[in-house]
Structures are given as C-alpha cells and as structure tokens.
Short mmCIF file of C-alpha atoms in Angstrom, two decimals:
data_model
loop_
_atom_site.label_atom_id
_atom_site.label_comp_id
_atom_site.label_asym_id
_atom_site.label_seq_id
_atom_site.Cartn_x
_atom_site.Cartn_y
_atom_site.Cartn_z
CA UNK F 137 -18.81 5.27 -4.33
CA UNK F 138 -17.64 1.52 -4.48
CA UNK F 139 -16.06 0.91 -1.78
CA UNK F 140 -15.16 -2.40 -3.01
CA UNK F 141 -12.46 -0.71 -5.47
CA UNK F 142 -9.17 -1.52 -4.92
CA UNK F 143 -5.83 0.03 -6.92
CA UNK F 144 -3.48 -1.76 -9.92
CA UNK F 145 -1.26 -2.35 -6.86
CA UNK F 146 -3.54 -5.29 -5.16
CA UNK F 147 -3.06 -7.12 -8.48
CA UNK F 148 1.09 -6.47 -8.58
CA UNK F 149 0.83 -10.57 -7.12
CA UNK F 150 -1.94 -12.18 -8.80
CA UNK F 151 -0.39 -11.14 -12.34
CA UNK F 152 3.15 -11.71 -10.79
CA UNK F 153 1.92 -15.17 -10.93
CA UNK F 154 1.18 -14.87 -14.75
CA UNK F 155 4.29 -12.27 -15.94
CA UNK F 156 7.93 -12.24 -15.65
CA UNK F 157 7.77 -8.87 -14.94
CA UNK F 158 6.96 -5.95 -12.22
CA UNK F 159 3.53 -5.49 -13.46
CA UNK F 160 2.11 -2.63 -11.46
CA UNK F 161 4.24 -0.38 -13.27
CA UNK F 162 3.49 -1.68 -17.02
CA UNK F 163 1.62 0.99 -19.11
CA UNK F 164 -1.69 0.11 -20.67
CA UNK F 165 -3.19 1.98 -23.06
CA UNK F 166 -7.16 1.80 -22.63
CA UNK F 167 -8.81 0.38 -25.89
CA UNK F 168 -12.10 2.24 -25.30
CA UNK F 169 -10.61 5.58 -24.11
CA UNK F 170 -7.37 5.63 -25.16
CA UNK F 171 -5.96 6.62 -22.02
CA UNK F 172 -2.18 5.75 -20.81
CA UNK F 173 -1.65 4.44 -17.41
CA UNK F 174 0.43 2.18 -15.53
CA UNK F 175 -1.20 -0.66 -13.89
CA UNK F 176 -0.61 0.71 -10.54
CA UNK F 177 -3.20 3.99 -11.48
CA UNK F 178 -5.99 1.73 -12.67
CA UNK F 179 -8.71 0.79 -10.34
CA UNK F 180 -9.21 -3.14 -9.74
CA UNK F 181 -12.50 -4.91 -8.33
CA UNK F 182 -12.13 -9.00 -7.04
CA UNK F 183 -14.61 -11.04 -7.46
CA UNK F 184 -15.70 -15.13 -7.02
CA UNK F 185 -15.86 -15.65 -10.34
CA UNK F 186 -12.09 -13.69 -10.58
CA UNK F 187 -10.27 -10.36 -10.84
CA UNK F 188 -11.27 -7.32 -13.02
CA UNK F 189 -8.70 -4.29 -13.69
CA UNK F 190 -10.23 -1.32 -15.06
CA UNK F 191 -9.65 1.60 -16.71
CA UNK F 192 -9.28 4.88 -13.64
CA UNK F 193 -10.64 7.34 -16.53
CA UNK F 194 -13.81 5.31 -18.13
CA UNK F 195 -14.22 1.97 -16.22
CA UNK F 196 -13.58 -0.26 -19.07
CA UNK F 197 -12.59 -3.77 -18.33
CA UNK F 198 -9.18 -3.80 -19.38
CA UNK F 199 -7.63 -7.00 -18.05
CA UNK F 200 -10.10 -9.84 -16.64
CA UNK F 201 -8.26 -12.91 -15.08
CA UNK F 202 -10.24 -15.74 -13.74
CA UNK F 203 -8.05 -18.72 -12.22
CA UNK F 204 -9.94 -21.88 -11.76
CA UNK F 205 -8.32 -25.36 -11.54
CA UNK F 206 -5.07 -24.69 -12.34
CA UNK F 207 -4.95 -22.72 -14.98
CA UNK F 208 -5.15 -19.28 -15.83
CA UNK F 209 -7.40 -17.19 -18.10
CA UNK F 210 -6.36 -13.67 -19.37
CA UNK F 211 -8.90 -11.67 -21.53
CA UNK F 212 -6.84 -8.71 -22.41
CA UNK F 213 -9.55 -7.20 -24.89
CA UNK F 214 -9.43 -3.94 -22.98
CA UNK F 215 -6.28 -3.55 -23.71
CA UNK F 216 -4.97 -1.40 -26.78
CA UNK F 217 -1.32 -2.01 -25.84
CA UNK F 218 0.69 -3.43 -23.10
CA UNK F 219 3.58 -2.23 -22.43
CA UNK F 220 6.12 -4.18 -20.22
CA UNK F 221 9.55 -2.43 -18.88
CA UNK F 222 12.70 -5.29 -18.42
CA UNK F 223 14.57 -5.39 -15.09
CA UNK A 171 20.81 -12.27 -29.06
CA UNK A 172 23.03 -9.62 -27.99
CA UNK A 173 22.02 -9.37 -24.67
CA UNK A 174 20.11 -11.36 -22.26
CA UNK A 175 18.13 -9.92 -19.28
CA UNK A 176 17.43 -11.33 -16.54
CA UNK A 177 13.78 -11.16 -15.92
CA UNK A 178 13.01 -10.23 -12.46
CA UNK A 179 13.13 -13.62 -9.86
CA UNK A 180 9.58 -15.18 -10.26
CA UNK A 181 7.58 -14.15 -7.29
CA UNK A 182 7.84 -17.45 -5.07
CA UNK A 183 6.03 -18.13 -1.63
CA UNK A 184 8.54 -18.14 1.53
CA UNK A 185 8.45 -19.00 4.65
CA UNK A 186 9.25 -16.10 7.56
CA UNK A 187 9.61 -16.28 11.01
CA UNK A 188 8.00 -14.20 13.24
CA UNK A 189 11.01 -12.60 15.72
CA UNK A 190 8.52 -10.08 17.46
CA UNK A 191 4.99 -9.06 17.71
CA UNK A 192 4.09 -5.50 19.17
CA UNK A 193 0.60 -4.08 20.09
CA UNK A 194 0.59 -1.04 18.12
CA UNK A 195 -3.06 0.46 18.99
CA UNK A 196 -5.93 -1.46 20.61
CA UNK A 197 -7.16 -3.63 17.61
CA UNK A 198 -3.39 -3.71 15.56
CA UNK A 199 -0.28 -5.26 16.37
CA UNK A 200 3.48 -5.22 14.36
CA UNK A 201 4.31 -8.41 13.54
CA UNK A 202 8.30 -8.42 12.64
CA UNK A 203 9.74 -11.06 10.73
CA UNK A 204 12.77 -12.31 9.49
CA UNK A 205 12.37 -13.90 5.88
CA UNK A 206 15.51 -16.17 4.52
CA UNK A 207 16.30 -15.19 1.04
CA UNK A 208 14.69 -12.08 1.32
CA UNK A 209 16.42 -9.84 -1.50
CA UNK A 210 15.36 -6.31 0.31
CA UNK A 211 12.53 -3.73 -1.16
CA UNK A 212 11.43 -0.71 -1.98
CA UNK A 213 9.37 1.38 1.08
CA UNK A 214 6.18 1.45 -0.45
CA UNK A 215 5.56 -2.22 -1.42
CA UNK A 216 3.66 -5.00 0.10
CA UNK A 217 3.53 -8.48 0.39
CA UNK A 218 0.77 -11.21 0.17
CA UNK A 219 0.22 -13.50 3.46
CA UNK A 220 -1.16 -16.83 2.69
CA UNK A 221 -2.75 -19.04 5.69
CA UNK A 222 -3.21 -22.56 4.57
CA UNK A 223 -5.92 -24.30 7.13
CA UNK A 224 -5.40 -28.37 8.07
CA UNK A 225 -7.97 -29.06 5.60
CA UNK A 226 -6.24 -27.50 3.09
CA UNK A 227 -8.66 -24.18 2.44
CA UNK A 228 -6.10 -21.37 1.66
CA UNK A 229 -6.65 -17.45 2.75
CA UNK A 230 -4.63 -14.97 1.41
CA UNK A 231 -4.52 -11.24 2.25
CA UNK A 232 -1.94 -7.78 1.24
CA UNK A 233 -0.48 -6.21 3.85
CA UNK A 234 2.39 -3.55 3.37
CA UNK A 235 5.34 -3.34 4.66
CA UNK A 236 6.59 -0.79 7.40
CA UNK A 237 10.00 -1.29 7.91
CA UNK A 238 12.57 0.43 6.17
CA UNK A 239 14.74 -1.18 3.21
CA UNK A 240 17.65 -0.42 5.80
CA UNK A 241 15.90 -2.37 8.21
CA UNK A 242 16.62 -6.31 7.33
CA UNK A 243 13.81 -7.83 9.17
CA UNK A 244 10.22 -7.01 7.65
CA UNK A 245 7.39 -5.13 9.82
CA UNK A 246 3.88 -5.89 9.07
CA UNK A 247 0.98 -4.21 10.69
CA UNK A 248 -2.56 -5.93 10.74
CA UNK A 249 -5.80 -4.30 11.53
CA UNK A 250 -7.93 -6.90 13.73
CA UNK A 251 -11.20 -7.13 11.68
CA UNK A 252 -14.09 -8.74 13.84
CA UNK A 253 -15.14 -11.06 10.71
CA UNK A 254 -11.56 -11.45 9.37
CA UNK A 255 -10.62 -14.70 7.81
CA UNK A 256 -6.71 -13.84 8.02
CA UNK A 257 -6.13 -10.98 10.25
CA UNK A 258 -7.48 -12.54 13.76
CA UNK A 259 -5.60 -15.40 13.09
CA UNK A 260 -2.09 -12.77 12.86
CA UNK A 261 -3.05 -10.64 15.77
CA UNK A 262 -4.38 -13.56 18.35
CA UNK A 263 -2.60 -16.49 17.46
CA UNK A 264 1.00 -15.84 16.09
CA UNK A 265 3.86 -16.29 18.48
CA UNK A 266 7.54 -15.66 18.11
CA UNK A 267 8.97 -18.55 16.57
CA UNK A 268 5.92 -19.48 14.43
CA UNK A 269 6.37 -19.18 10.57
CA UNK A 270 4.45 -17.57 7.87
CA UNK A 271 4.17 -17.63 4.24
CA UNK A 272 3.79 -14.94 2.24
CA UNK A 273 5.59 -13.64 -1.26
CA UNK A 274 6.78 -10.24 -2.50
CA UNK A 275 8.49 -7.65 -2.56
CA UNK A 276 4.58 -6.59 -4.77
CA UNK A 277 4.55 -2.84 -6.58
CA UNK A 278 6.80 -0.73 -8.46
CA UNK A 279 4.11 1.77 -8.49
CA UNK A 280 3.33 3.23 -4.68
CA UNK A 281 6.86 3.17 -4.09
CA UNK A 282 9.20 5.99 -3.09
CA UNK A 283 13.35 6.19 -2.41
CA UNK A 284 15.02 8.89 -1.22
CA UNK A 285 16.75 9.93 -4.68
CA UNK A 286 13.36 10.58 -6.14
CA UNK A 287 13.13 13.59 -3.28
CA UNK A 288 10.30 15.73 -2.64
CA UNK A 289 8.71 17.37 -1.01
CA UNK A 290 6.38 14.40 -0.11
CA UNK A 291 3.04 14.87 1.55
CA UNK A 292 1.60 11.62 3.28
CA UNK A 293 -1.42 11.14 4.06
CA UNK A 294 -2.83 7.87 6.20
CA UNK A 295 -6.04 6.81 7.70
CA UNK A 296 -5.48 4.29 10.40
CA UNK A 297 -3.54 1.16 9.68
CA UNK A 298 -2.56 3.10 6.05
CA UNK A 299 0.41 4.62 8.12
CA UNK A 300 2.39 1.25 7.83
CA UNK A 301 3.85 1.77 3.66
CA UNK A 302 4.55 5.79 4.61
CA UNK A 303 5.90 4.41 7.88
CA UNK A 304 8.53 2.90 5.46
CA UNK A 305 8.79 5.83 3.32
CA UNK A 306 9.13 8.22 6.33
CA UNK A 307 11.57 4.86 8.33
CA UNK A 308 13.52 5.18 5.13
CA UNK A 309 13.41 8.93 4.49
CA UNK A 310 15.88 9.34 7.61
CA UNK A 311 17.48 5.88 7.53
CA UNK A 312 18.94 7.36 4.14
CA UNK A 313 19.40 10.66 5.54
CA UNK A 314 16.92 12.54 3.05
CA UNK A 315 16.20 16.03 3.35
CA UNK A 316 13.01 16.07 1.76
CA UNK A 317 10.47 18.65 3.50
CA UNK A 318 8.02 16.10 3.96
CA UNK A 319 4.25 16.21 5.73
CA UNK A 320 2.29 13.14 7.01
CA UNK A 321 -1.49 14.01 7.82
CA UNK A 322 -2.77 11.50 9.99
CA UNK A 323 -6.18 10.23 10.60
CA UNK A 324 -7.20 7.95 13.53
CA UNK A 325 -9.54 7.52 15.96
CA UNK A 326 -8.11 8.76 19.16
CA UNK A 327 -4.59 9.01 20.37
CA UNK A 328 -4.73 5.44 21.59
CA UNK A 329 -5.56 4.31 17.77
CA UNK A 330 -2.62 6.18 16.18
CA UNK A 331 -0.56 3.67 15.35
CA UNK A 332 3.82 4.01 15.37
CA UNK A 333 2.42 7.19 17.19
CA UNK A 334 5.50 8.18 19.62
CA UNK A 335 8.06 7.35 16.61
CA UNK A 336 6.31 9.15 14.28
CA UNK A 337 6.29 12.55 16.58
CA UNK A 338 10.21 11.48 17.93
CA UNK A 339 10.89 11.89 14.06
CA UNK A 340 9.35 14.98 13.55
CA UNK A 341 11.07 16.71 16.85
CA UNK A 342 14.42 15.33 15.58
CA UNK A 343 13.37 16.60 12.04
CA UNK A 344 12.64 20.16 11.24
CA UNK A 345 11.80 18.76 7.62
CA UNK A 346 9.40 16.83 8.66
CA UNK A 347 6.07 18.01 10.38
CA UNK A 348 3.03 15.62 11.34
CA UNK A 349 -0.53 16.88 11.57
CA UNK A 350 -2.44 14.05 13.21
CA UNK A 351 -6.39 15.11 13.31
CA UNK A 352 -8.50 12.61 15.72
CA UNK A 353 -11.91 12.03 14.38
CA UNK A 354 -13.69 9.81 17.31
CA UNK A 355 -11.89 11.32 20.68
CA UNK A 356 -9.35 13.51 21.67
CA UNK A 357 -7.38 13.81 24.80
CA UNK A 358 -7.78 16.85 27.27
CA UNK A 359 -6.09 20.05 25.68
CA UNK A 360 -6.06 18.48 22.58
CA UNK A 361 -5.51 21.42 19.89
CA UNK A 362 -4.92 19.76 16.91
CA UNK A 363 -7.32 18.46 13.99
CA UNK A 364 -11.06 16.20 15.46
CA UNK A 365 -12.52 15.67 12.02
CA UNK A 366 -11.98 13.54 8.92
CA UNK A 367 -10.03 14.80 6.25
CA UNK A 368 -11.80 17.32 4.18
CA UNK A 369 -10.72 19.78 1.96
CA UNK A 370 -10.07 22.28 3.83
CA UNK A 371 -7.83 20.48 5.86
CA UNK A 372 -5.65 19.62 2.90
CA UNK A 373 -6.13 23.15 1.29
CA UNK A 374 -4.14 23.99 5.02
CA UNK A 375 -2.00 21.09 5.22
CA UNK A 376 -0.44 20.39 1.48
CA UNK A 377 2.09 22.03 -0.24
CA UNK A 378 1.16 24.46 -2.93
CA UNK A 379 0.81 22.54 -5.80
CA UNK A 380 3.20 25.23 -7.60
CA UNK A 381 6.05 22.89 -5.51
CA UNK A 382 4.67 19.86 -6.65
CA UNK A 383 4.91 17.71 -4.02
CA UNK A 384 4.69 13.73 -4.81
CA UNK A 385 1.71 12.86 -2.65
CA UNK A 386 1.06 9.25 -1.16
CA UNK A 387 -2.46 8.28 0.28
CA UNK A 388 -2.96 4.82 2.03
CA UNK A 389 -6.30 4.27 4.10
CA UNK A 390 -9.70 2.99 4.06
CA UNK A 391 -10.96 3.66 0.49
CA UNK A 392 -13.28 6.45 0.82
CA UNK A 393 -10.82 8.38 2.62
CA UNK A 394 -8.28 7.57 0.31
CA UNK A 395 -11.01 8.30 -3.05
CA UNK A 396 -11.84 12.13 -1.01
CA UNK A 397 -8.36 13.05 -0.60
CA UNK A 398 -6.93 12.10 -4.03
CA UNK A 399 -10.29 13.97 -5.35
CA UNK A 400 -9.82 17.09 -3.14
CA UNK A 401 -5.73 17.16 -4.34
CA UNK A 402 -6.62 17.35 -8.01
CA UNK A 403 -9.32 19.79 -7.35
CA UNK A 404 -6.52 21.85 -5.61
CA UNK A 405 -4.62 21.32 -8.65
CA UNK A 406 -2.05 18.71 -7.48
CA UNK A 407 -1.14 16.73 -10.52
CA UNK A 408 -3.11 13.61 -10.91
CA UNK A 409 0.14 11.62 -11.94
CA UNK A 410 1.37 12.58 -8.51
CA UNK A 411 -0.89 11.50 -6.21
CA UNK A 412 -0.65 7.93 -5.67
CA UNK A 413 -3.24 5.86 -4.15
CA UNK A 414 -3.28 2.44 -2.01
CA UNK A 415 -6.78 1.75 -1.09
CA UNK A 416 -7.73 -0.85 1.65
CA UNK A 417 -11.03 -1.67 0.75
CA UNK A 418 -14.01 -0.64 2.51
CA UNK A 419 -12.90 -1.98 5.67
CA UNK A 420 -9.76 -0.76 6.66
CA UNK A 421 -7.06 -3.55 5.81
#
C-alpha cells in the first residue's frame, strides 16, 4: 500500500490554476486501459519534481504537471480524451 | 456564437479572517472564518491554505470544510502534526482577528446536497469527520430526510472530534444513527465498537447494497483504501463510494 496516494480531489486546485473549469469532475478516458473516470476517482501522487494523476484501474500516468518558474507543463499523453463539463 | 458561458470564476487566493478558534480534541482545533467575497459551496469541498513566511518561502496545505453551505462563515479543522510545516502554525499561533489566505470552493467530485438523497453512509477516521460534518451540518440545515449512518473512528472519546454535536444530531434525528468505534481507549462501560474498521464492522454497519446507499469515506489513507475495498467486496457499487484520502498521516 502507498500511503503516499492521494485522490483526483487534492489536484481540483493545482489544475484550477491551469483550467477554466471544475476539474475534479472532468471525465478522462485512460489511454492505456481505456477506462472512464472523472478526475475526482483517479488516484494522484505529489512529488518535488511535480504532480502525477493516475489511472485508479491500471496506474498509468495520465496527467503529469510539473510547475517550475512560472510556467506550467502539462503532459497529457495518458490521456485518450478529456472531457470538460461548462458551468 | 449563440451563447456564451460563463466559465466558472478563476480560482483566486483570498484573504479570511479568523472570527473563532475552538479546541475540538487534544491535538485539533476549528478554526472559523469569515472570507469576503466568498460565493458559498458545496458540503464536501475543500479549500487550499497558503502560509507565506517573511522570507518569502510559501506552504500550502487542503483542508476541508465543515461548516454547512447554510452556515456563512467557513469551519476548518486542522490535525496538529508534530513535524507539520502548516498545521502547527494554524493550531498554536492563529488568533481571532488574524487573516489567512487560502482559495476554493476545490471539488465537484466528494460533494453531496440534499436533493441528491440517500441513504448516505459516512464513514471518518479522525480529523476525516470535518467534509461529512458538512454533509451531515447540511443534511439537517436543509431539512433532509435521508436515513443516513456515520461510522466513526478515533482514538478515544476525548479524540472524537464535533463529538457532542454529532450524537445531539442523532438523538434529535431518528434518520440518522452514529456508530463511533474507539480503537486506542474507551471510557468505563463503554459498549460500543474498540477496533479499527474491518469488514465485519461494515458488513454490520452499511446498508445492504440492494439500497444503494452513496457512501463517503474521509480519513487517513489506509483506512480510507480498507473501507472502500471491503464496500466493493460487499458489493457496494464502486461509482458510489467516494474517497478523500489524507495521506499517510492524517491531514
């Protein structure tokens, strides 16, 4: 057990930063599994180097964000699709 | 274009005042503020408390909230961790009058409101109380009718944090039942639950997942990763158990 998990929640304000949107309920679809979940059910570990959010069902590294300096970097490889509700 | 949206207000740092500051248990304390331009949330979500030092080094740490939407001032409750950076600071220091920054309304996914019903089971480990605190603040603030049941880990009876509200509810409530279970000590007579949450516990203590109840856990990690494991095993729904872990020390 890694106790150093966290859930999609503890990233709602980091990516708040980043999106318009309420991002703890946005629905990613896994690009290695293929699973659906919303932000919120995916499991997220921090880091020095930055923040990891990965897939609940297989681990995969869906959303990496490291912030250094004043700028933000977003790989989103992990990521089939995003998908963002409005309001 | 149509139509325009509005996207939702980019989440800015603000600047509360603290109006009150309770000991809530021997190491936690409420800390009550009241937050200008604060446009209300949802029980459930949290906000992010940033402490900026002289020298400029920034610390920034999640705490949920505990007071009910109804309620206009927010309640925080911090865990005092011996090698904290932020939460000594909040539970030594702070004074009425003093400000703090922090942003939010955070989550739109551990969130709960009284039209989405139940029955709810809740289920906290220590300073994980304070988001079902809100739920259960908001559940009768609203008037809800939800059957709902909070299982309630602590330490001892001292520990149990929002204890005498919490059992004041339930007496007023016959919808609402708390099960506290004590893991370290327990008071003379004590006849309730003196071990951590296991599965049998839950297998006594949850609905039947034929009513599927929406569940909410909010504790120390592995007690949060054992009970969402043991509620799918019992063959809750997995998209109805939602999860705030703490990390591995407790907030």
């Amino acid at each position: 057990m890694d106790e150093n998990r966290l859930d999609g929640n503890s990233a709602g304000g980091l990516l708040g930063e980043i999106f318009a949107f309420e991002m703890t309920t946005a629905q990613v679809t896994c690009a290695s599994c293929g699973t659906h979940s919303r932000i919120g059910q995916a499991m997220v570990y921090g880091h020095g180097m930055g923040t990891i959010v990965r897939c609940a069902r297989c681990d995969n590294a869906l959303i990496r964000i490291a912030h250094p300096s004043g700028r933000y970097w977003l790989d989103l490889r992990g990521v089939r699709y995003l998908q963002v509700e409005e309001a | 274009m149509a139509e325009t949206r509005t996207p939702r207000r980019k989440l800015v740092w603000r600047i509360g005042e603290v109006v009150e500051t309770r000991p809530e248990a021997p190491h936690a304390k409420s800390i009550i503020l009241e937050v200008p331009g604060w446009e209300g949330h949802k029980a459930g979500q949290h906000v992010d408390v940033r402490l900026t030092a002289e020298d400029g080094y920034q610390a920034q740490r999640s705490y949920s909230i505990a007071s009910a939407p109804e309620d206009g001032r927010l309640a925080l409750v911090v865990e005092r961790l011996e090698d904290g950076e932020v939460s000594p600071y909040l539970t030594d220091e702070l004074r009425v009058g003093d400000k703090l920054e922090l942003r939010g309304p955070i989550g739109g996914w551990f969130t709960w409101e009284a039209r989405d019903g139940g029955p709810l089971l809740l289920v906290a480990g220590g300073s994980g109380i304070a988001p079902l605190m809100a739920m259960i603040r908001h559940r009768a603030a609203a008037r809800s009718e939800a059957p709902t049941r909070l299982l309630y880990s602590s330490r001892s009876r001292e520990d149990t944090i929002y204890v005498e509200e919490c059992d004041r509810l339930a007496a007023e409530d016959a919808a609402l039942e708390v099960i506290h279970t004590l893991t370290r000590s327990q008071p003379p007579g004590w006849t309730g639950y003196s071990r951590r949450i296991d599965r049998e516990m839950l297998d006594a203590v949850a609905p039947s997942p034929q009513e599927r109840p929406l569940a909410f856990v909010c504790g120390p990690t592995p007690l949060v990763e054992t009970v969402a494991t043991v509620l799918v095993e019992l063959g809750h729904d997995p998209a109805r158990v939602k999860t705030e872990r703490f990390g591995p020390t407790g907030g």
